[in-house]
XYZ file of C-alpha atoms in Angstrom:
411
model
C 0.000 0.000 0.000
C 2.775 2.560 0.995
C 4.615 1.611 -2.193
C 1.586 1.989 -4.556
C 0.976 6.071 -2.626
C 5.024 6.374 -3.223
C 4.443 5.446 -7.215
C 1.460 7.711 -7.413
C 3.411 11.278 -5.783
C 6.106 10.234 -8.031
C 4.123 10.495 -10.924
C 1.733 13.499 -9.528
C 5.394 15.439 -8.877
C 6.719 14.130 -12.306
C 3.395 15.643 -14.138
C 3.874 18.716 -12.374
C 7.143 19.400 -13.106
C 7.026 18.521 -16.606
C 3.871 21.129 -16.585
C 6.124 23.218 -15.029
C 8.884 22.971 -17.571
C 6.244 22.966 -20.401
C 4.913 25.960 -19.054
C 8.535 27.654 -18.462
C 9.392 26.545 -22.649
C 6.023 27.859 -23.611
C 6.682 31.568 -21.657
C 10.597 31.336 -23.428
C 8.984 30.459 -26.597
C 6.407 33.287 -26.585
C 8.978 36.000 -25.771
C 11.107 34.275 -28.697
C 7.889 34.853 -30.991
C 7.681 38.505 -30.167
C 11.346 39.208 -30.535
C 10.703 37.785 -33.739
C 7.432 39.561 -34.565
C 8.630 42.862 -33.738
C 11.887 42.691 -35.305
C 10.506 42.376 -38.616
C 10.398 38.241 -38.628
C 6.741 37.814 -38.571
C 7.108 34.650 -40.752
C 8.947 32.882 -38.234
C 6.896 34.501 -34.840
C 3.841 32.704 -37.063
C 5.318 29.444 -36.474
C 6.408 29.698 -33.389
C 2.815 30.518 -32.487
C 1.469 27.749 -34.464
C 3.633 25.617 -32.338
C 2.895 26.290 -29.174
C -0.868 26.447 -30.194
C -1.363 23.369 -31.250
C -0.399 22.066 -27.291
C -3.699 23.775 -26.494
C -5.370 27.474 -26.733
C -3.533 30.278 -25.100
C -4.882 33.690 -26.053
C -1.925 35.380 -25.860
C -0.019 33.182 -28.455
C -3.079 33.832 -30.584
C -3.647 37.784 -30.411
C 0.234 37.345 -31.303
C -0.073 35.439 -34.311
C -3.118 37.493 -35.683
C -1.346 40.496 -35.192
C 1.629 39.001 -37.464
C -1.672 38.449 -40.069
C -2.507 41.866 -39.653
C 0.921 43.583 -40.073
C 1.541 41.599 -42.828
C -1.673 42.723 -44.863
C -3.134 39.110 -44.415
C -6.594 40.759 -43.198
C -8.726 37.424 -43.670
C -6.400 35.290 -41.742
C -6.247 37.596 -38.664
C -9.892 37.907 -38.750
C -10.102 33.932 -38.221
C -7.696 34.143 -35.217
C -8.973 37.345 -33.603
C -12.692 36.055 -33.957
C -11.422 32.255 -32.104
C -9.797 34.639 -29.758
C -13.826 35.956 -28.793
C -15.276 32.457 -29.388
C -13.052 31.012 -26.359
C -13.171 34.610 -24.151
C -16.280 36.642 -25.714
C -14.966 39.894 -23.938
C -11.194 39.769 -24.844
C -10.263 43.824 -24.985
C -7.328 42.990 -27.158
C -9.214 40.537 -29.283
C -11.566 43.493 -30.121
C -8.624 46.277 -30.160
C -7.245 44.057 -32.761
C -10.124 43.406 -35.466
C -10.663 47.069 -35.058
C -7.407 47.764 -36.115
C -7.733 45.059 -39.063
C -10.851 46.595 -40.158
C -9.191 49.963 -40.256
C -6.664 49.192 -41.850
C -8.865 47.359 -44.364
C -11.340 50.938 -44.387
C -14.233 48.843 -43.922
C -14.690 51.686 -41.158
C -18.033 50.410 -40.388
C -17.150 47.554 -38.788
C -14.408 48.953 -36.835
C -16.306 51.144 -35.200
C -18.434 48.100 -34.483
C -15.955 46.748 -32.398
C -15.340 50.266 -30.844
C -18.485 50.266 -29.488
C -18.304 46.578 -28.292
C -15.589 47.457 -26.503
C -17.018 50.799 -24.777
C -20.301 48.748 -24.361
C -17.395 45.954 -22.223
C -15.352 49.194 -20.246
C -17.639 52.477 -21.017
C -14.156 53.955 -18.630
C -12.331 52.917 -21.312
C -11.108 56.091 -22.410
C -9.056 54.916 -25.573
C -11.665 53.219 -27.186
C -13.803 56.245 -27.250
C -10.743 58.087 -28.911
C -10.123 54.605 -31.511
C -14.174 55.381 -32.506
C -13.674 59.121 -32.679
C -10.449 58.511 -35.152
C -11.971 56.197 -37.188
C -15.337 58.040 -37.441
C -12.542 61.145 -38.633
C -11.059 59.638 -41.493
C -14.210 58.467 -42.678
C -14.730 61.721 -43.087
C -17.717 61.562 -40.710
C -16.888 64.459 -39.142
C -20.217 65.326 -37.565
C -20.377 61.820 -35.820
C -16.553 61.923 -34.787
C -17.315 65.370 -33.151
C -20.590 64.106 -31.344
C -18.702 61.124 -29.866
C -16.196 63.843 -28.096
C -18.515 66.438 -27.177
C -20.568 63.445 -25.602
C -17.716 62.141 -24.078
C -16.519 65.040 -22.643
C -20.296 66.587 -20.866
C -20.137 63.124 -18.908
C -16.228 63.492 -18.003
C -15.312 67.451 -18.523
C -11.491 68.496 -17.970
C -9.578 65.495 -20.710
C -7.198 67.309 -22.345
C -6.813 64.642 -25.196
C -10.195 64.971 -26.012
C -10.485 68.583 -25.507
C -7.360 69.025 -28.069
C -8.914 66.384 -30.247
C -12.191 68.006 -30.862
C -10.893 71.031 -31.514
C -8.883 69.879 -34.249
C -12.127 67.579 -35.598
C -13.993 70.835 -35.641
C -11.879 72.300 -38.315
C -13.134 70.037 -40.983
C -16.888 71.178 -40.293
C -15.492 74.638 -41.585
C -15.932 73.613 -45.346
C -15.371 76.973 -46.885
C -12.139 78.196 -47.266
C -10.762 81.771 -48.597
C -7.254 81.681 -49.524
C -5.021 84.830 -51.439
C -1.877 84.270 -52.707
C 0.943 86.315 -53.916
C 4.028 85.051 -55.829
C 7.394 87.875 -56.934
C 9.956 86.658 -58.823
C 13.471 88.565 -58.885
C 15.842 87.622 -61.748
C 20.138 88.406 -61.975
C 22.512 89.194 -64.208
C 21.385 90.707 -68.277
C 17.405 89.789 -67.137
C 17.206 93.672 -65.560
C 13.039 93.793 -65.928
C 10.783 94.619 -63.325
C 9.835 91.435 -60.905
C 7.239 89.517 -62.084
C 4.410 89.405 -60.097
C 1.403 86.475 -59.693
C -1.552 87.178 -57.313
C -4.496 84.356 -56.983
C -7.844 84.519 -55.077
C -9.491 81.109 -54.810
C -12.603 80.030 -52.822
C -13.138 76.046 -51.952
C -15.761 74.371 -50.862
C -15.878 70.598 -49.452
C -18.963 68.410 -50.462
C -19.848 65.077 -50.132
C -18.667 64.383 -53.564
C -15.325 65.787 -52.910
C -13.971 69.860 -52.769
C -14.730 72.202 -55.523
C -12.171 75.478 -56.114
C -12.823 78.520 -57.965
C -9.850 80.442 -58.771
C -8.636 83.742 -60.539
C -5.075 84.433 -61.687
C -3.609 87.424 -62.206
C -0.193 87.664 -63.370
C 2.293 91.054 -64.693
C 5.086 90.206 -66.847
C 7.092 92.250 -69.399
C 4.701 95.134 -68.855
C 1.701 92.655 -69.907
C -1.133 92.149 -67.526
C -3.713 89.374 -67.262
C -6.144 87.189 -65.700
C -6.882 83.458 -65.819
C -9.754 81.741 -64.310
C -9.838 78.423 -63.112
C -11.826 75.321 -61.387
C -10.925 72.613 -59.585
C -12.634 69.431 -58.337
C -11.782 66.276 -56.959
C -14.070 64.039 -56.840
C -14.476 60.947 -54.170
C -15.527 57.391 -56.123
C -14.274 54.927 -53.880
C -12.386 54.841 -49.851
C -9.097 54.732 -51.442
C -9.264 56.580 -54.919
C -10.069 59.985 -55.860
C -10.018 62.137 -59.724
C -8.399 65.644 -59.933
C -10.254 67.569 -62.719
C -9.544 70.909 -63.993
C -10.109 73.730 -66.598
C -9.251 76.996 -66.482
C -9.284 79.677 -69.671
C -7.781 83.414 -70.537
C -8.243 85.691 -73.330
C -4.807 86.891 -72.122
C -1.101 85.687 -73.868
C 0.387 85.337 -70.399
C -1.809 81.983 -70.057
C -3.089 79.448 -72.184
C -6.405 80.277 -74.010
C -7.518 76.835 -72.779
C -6.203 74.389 -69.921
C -7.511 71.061 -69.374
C -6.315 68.457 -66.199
C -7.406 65.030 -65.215
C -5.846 63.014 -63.080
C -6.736 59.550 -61.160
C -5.341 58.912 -57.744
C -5.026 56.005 -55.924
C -3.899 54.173 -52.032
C -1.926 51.714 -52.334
C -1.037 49.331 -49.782
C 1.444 50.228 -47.286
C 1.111 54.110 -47.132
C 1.980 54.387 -51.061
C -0.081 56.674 -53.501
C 0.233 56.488 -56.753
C -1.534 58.882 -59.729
C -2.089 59.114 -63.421
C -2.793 61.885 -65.637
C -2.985 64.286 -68.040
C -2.595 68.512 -68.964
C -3.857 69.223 -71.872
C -2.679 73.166 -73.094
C -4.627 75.166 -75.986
C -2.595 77.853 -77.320
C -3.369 80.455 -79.995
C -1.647 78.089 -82.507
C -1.191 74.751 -80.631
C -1.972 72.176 -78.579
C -0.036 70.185 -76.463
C -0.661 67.308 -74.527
C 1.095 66.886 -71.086
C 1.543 63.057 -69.553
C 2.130 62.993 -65.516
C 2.471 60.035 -62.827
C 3.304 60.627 -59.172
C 4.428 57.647 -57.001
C 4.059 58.856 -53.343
C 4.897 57.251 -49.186
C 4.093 57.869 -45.917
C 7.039 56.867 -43.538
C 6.084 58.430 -40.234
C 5.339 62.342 -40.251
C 7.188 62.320 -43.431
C 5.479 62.579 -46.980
C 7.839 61.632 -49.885
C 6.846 62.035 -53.551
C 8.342 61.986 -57.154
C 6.339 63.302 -60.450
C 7.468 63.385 -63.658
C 5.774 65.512 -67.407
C 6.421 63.889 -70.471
C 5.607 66.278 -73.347
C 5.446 64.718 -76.554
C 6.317 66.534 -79.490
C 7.592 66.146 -83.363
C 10.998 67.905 -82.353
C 11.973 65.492 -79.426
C 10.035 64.490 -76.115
C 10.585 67.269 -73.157
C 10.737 65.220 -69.862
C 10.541 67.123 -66.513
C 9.647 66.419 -62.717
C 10.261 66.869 -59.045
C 10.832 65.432 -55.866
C 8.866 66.498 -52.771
C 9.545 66.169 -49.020
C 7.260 67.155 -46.236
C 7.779 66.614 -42.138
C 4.400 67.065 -40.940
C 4.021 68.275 -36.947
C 0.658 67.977 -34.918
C -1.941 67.959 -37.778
C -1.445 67.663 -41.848
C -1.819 71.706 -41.467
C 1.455 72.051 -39.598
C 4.547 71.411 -41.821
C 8.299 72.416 -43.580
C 8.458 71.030 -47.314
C 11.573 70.845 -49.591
C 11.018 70.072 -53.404
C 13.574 70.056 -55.891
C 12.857 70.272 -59.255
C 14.019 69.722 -62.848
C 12.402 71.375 -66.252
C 9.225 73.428 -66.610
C 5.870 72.322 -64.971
C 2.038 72.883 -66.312
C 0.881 72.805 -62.647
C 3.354 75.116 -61.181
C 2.071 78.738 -59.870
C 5.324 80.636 -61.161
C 5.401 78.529 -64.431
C 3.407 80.858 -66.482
C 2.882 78.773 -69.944
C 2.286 81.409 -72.580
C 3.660 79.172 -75.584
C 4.441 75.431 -76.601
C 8.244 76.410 -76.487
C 8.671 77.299 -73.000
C 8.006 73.478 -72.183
C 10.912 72.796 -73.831
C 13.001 75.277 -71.793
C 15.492 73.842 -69.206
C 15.462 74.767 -65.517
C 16.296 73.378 -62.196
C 15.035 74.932 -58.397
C 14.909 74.134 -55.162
C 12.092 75.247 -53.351
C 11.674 75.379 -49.664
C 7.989 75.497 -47.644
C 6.529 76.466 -44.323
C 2.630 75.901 -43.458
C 1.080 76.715 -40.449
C -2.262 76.921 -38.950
C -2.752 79.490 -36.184
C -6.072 79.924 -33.764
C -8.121 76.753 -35.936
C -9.226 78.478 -38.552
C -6.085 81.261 -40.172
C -3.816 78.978 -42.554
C -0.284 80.910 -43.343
C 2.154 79.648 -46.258
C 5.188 80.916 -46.878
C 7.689 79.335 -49.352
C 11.360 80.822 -50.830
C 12.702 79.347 -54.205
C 15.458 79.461 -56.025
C 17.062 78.193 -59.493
C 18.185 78.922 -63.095
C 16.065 78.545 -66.008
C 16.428 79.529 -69.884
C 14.769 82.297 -70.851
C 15.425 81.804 -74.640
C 17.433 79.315 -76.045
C 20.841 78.441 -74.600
C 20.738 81.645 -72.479
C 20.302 81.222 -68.764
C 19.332 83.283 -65.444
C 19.283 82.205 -62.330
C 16.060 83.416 -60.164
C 14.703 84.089 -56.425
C 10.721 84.025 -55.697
C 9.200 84.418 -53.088
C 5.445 83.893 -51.975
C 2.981 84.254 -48.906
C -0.156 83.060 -48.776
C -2.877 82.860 -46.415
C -6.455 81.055 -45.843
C -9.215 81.903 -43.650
C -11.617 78.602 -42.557
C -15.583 79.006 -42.044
């Protein structure tokens, strides 16, 4: 009898020490996974997980390996996981943190904010799911609901400076009127001794449902010549992640094209990339010309990088120009320093005045540097400095300074 209790503690001690040591591999194995997962090695964190999942459910391995999914794009696969995650532990927080974040990510913001709400329904003191819903309902571009969400928020818990700073920024697109003046000088060196030349523009913009709408006037004073040029702009919405820029714009005046045409498709990609496709087309007294862009564009961070290139076909030779652009955006896509540096002449640049076919075919290079700032919510001040050389006439060059303010009034 003693000898038959001695061979059952010996195996109740030996079962829980090899639980023990399972349990101590698993916990090393896990914090293997994550090393792995947040160094960039998601493929192997997966099968780590995998591994130590098929012992038996743990829910941390699990919100792991979904999150791998996720990073990785793989939407439908961290769905399954996430949603196995709720089916063993209905009210897992992180289970619905995470499909809100796939769903995001996916802009199917509908759902997202479906698990928002779950969540706030779970913890209503759950401060940062409120904020998630508020975010999401942003960039959907409901800005009415993502504003209600605060101010309700905040009349049941007054004094939160994070949603006190939020809501004033969520305000701003509510304003969707905008005034904005510009004025652009230019000074030239050397044999150019003429009077600066001188660009002012009023526009006014409106945001709809369909997308914003700009009506602009250009006014421009060059070589003693004086003009205007009127303009509009629209870009409209057709799906979550692509938009059209479409313009025209016309002047009885030799400082501008008699007729200007632009269309231009946009799309998200994956990863924070943009990518566009389009076309200028310029009616001169005694010519057309037809004007070929494509941008290819990143997020990294609070930077925006972007290159665009013009190809101008013509009989005499194809003109090819572009431009790359930098911006380090600060608290809000209102606050930022640009630099752009540029090669040939552009259709869609302010100081490029376009008064004939030739001057496409002119070379130049700049280097333009940009400061944007919004002060009290609603007053939007530009300032930019640029300088370069261009051709003024065949095979003779001057370099060049310009200057230009601008500034924009929200209602």
């Amino acid at each position: 009898m003693q000898l038959h209790l001695n061979i059952k503690t010996n195996l109740l001690w030996s079962a829980i020490l090899v639980a023990g040591l399972f349990s101590e591999l698993a916990a090393q194995t896990y914090d293997e996974a994550r090393n792995f997962a947040f160094s960039g090695e998601r493929a192997k964190a997966r099968n780590i997980c995998k591994q130590i999942l098929s012992e038996g459910f743990n829910s941390d391995v699990a919100l792991l390996l979904g999150r791998t999914y996720a990073w990785d794009g793989l939407y439908d696969s961290a769905r399954v996981v996430f949603n196995e995650v709720l089916m063993q532990k209905p009210n897992n927080m992180e289970a619905l943190d995470a499909l809100s974040d796939v769903e995001y990510w996916a802009e199917n913001y509908d759902k997202a904010v479906e698990y928002c709400d779950a969540a706030i329904q779970n913890d209503p003191a759950d401060e940062s799911f409120v904020l998630k819903k508020a975010r999401i309902l942003y960039t959907s571009e409901a800005y009415d609901k993502a504003v209600n969400v605060l101010e309700d928020y905040l009349h049941e818990n007054p004094g939160k400076a994070e949603f006190i700073r939020k809501l004033q920024d969520y305000r701003l697109d509510l304003m969707k009127n905008k005034i904005k003046v510009n004025y652009t000088v230019d000074f030239f060196e050397k044999d150019f001794n003429r009077d600066p030349w001188q660009i002012m523009a009023l526009s006014y913009s409106r945001k709809t449902k369909l997308g914003s709408v700009i009506a602009r006037a250009n006014y421009a004073n060059r070589f003693g010549n004086k003009g205007f040029q009127y303009e509009v702009d629209a870009y409209p919405k057709f799906t979550k992640s692509s938009y059209v820029y479409l313009n025209y714009g016309f002047s009885e005046n030799s400082l501008f094209p008699k007729n200007r045409y632009g269309m231009e498709w946009y799309q998200n990609l994956p990863n924070a990339f943009e990518a566009s496709l389009g076309l200028r087309l310029l009616q001169f007294s005694d010519s057309y010309v037809d004007i070929y862009t494509a941008t290819i564009g990143k997020y990294a961070g609070d930077y925006w990088v972007s290159l665009r290139s013009y190809v101008t076909p013509d009989t005499t030779g194809t003109s090819v120009s572009g431009s790359l652009q930098i911006r380090r955006y600060f608290s809000d896509p209102e606050n930022y320093v640009g630099l752009k540096i540029g090669y040939g002449v552009s259709p869609d640049e302010n100081r490029d005045i376009l008064d004939s076919a030739q001057r496409l075919n002119l070379k130049k290079g700049s280097v333009r540097l940009d400061y944007n700032h919004i002060i009290n919510r609603r007053l939007i001040f530009n300032a930019g400095a640029e300088w370069g050389t261009e051709e003024i006439s065949a095979g003779t060059m001057a370099s060049y300074y310009t200057f230009d303010a601008s500034i924009a009034w929200l209602f």
